Short mmCIF file of C-alpha atoms in Angstrom, two decimals:
data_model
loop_
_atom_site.label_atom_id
_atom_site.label_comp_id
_atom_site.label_asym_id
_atom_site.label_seq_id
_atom_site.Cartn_x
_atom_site.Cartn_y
_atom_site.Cartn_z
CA UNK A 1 0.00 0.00 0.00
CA UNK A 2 1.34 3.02 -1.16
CA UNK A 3 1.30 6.17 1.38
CA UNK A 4 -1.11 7.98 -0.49
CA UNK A 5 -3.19 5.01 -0.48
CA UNK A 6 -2.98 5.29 3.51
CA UNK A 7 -4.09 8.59 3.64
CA UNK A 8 -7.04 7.87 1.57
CA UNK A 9 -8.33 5.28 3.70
CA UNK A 10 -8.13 7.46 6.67
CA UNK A 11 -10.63 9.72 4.64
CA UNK A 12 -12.30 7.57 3.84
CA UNK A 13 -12.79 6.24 7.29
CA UNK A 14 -13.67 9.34 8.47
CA UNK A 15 -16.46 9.10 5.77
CA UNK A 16 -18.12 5.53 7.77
CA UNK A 17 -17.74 6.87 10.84
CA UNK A 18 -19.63 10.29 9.98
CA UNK A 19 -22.71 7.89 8.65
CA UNK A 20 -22.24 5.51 12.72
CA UNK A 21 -23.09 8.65 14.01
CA UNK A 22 -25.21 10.58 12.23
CA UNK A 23 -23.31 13.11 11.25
CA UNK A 24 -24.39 13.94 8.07
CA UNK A 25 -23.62 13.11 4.48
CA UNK A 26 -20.74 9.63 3.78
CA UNK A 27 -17.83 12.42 3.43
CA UNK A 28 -14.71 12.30 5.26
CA UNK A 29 -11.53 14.27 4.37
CA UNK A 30 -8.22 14.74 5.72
CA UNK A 31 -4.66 16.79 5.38
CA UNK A 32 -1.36 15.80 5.62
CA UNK A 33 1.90 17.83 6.09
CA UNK A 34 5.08 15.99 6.32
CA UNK A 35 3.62 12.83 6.46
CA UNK A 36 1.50 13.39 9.41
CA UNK A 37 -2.44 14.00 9.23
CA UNK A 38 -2.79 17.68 10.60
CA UNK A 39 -6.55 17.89 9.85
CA UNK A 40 -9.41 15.83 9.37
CA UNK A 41 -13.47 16.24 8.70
CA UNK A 42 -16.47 14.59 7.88
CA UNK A 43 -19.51 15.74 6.73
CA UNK A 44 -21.63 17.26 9.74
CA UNK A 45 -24.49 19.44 7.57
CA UNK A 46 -26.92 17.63 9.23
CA UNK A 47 -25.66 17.46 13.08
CA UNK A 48 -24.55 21.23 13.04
CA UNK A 49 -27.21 22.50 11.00
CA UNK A 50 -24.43 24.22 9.03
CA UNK A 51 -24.61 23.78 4.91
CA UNK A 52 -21.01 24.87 5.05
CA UNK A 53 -19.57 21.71 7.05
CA UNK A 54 -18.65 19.42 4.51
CA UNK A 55 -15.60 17.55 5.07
CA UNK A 56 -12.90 19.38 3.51
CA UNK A 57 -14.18 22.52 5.04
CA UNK A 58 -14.12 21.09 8.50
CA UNK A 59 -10.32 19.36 7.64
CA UNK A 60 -9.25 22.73 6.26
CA UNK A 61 -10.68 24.58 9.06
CA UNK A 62 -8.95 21.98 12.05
CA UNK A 63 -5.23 21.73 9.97
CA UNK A 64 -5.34 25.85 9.62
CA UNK A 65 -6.39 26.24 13.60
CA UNK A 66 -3.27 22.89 14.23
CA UNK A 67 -0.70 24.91 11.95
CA UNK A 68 -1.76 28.53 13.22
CA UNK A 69 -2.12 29.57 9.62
CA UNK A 70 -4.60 30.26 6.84
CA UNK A 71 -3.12 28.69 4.16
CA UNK A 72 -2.13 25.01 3.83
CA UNK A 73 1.46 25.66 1.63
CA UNK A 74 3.08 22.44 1.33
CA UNK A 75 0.12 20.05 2.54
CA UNK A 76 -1.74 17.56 0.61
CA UNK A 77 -5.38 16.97 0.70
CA UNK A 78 -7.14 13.34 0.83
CA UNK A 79 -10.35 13.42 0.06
CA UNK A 80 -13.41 10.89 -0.29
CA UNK A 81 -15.29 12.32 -3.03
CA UNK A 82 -14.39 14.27 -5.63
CA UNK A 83 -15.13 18.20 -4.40
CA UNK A 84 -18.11 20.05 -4.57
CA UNK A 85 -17.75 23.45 -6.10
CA UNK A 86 -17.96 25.13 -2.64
CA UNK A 87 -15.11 22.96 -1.06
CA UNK A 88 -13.01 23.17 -4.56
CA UNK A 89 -13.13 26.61 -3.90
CA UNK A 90 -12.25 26.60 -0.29
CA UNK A 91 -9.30 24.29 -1.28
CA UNK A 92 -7.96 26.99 -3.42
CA UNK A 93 -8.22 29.56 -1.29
CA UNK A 94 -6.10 27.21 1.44
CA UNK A 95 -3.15 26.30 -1.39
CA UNK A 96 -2.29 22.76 -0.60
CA UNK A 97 -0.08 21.09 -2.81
CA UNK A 98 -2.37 18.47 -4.47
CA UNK A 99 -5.42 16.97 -3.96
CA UNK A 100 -6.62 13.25 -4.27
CA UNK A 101 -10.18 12.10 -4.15
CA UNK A 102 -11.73 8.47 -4.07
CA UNK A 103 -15.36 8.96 -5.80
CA UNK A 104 -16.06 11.37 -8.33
CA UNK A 105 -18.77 13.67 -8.69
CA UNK A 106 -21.18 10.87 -10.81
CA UNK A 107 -20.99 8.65 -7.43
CA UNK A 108 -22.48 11.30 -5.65
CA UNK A 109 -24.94 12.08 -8.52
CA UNK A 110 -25.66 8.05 -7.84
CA UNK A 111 -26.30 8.60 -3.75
CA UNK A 112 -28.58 12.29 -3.95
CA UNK A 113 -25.56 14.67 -3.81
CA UNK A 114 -25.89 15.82 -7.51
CA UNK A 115 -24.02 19.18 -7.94
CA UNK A 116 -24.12 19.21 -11.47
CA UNK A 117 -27.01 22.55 -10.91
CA UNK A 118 -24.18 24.31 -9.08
CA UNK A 119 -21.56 23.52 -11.94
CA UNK A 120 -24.16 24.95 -14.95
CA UNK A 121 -25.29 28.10 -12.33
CA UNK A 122 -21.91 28.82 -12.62
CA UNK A 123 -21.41 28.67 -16.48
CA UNK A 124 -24.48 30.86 -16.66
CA UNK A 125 -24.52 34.54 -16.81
CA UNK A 126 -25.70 36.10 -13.63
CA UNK A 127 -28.77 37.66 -15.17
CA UNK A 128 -29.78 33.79 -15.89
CA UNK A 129 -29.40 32.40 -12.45
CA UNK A 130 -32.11 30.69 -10.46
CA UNK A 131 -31.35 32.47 -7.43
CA UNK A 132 -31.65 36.15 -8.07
CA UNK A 133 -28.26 38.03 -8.24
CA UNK A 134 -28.52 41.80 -7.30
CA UNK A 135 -26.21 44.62 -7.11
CA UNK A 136 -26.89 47.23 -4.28
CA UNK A 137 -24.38 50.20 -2.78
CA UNK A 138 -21.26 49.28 -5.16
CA UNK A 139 -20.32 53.09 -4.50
CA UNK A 140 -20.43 52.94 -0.57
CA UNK A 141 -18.65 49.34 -1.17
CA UNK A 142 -15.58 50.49 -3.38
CA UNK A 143 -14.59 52.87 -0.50
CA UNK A 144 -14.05 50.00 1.72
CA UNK A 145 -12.00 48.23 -1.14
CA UNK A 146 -10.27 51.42 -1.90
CA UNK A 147 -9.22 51.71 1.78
CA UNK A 148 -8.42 47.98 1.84
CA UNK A 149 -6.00 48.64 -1.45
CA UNK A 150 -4.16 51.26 0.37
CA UNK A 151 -4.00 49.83 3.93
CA UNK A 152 -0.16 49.52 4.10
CA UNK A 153 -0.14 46.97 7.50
CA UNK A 154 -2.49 44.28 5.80
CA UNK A 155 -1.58 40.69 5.14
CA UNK A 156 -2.19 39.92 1.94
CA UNK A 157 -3.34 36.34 1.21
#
């Protein structure tokens, strides 16, 4: 078994024992950093009441609060399903090295976690979304982004 393959089935774990206890949905994730797991998730939508904890979002969240950091240079995500396009994006935003995933987004489709509405909303113009899209106080909000853009003590991420 390769160490990869290790990791995997630690996610992958994590993915069984969210469904034991009720967690939520059969996803389990975890991050590695020299070899050593220094985050792990599973799915807890349903237990938390919180459509944001998947389990890459929880791993990401535990590794950044273990490492004292908000990015994830250098680490490696192990995932048990393919990402959805919120936790893709919340990868990026971390910058781990790689990312491996067991299922793929069609096994999901299989089990009632179809994302494939999120991936064409996203293709579509914002005029043509399902959920209306609409602008309000750009002029008040630039100021903030203007002082943002100037702020010379920020760290930039």
């Amino acid at each position: 078994m390769t160490r990869e393959e290790k990791f995997m089935l630690e996610a992958i774990g994590l993915s069984q024992q969210g469904i034991d206890n009720n967690d939520g949905g059969p996803f389990g994730c975890v991050i590695v950093k020299d070899d050593k797991i220094i985050g792990r998730g599973n799915n807890k939508v349903t237990s938390t009441n919180d459509p944001t904890a998947h389990a890459e979002v929880v791993a990401i969240r535990d590794a950044c609060k273990n490492l004292g950091t908000f990015q994830l240079d250098g680490c490696e995500v192990y995932t048990s399903c393919e990402p959805c396009p919120m936790c893709l994006g919340a990868i990026y935003w971390a910058r781990p090295s790689v990312i491996y995933y067991a299922n793929n987004r069609e096994d999901a489709a299989d089990i009632g976690f179809d994302d494939s509405m999120i991936y064409e909303e996203m293709k579509a113009s914002i005029n043509e979304r399902r959920i209306p899209i609409i602008s309000l106080s750009r002029e008040t909000a630039l100021a903030v982004f203007n002082k943002w853009k100037t702020k010379s003590d920020k760290t930039s991420y």
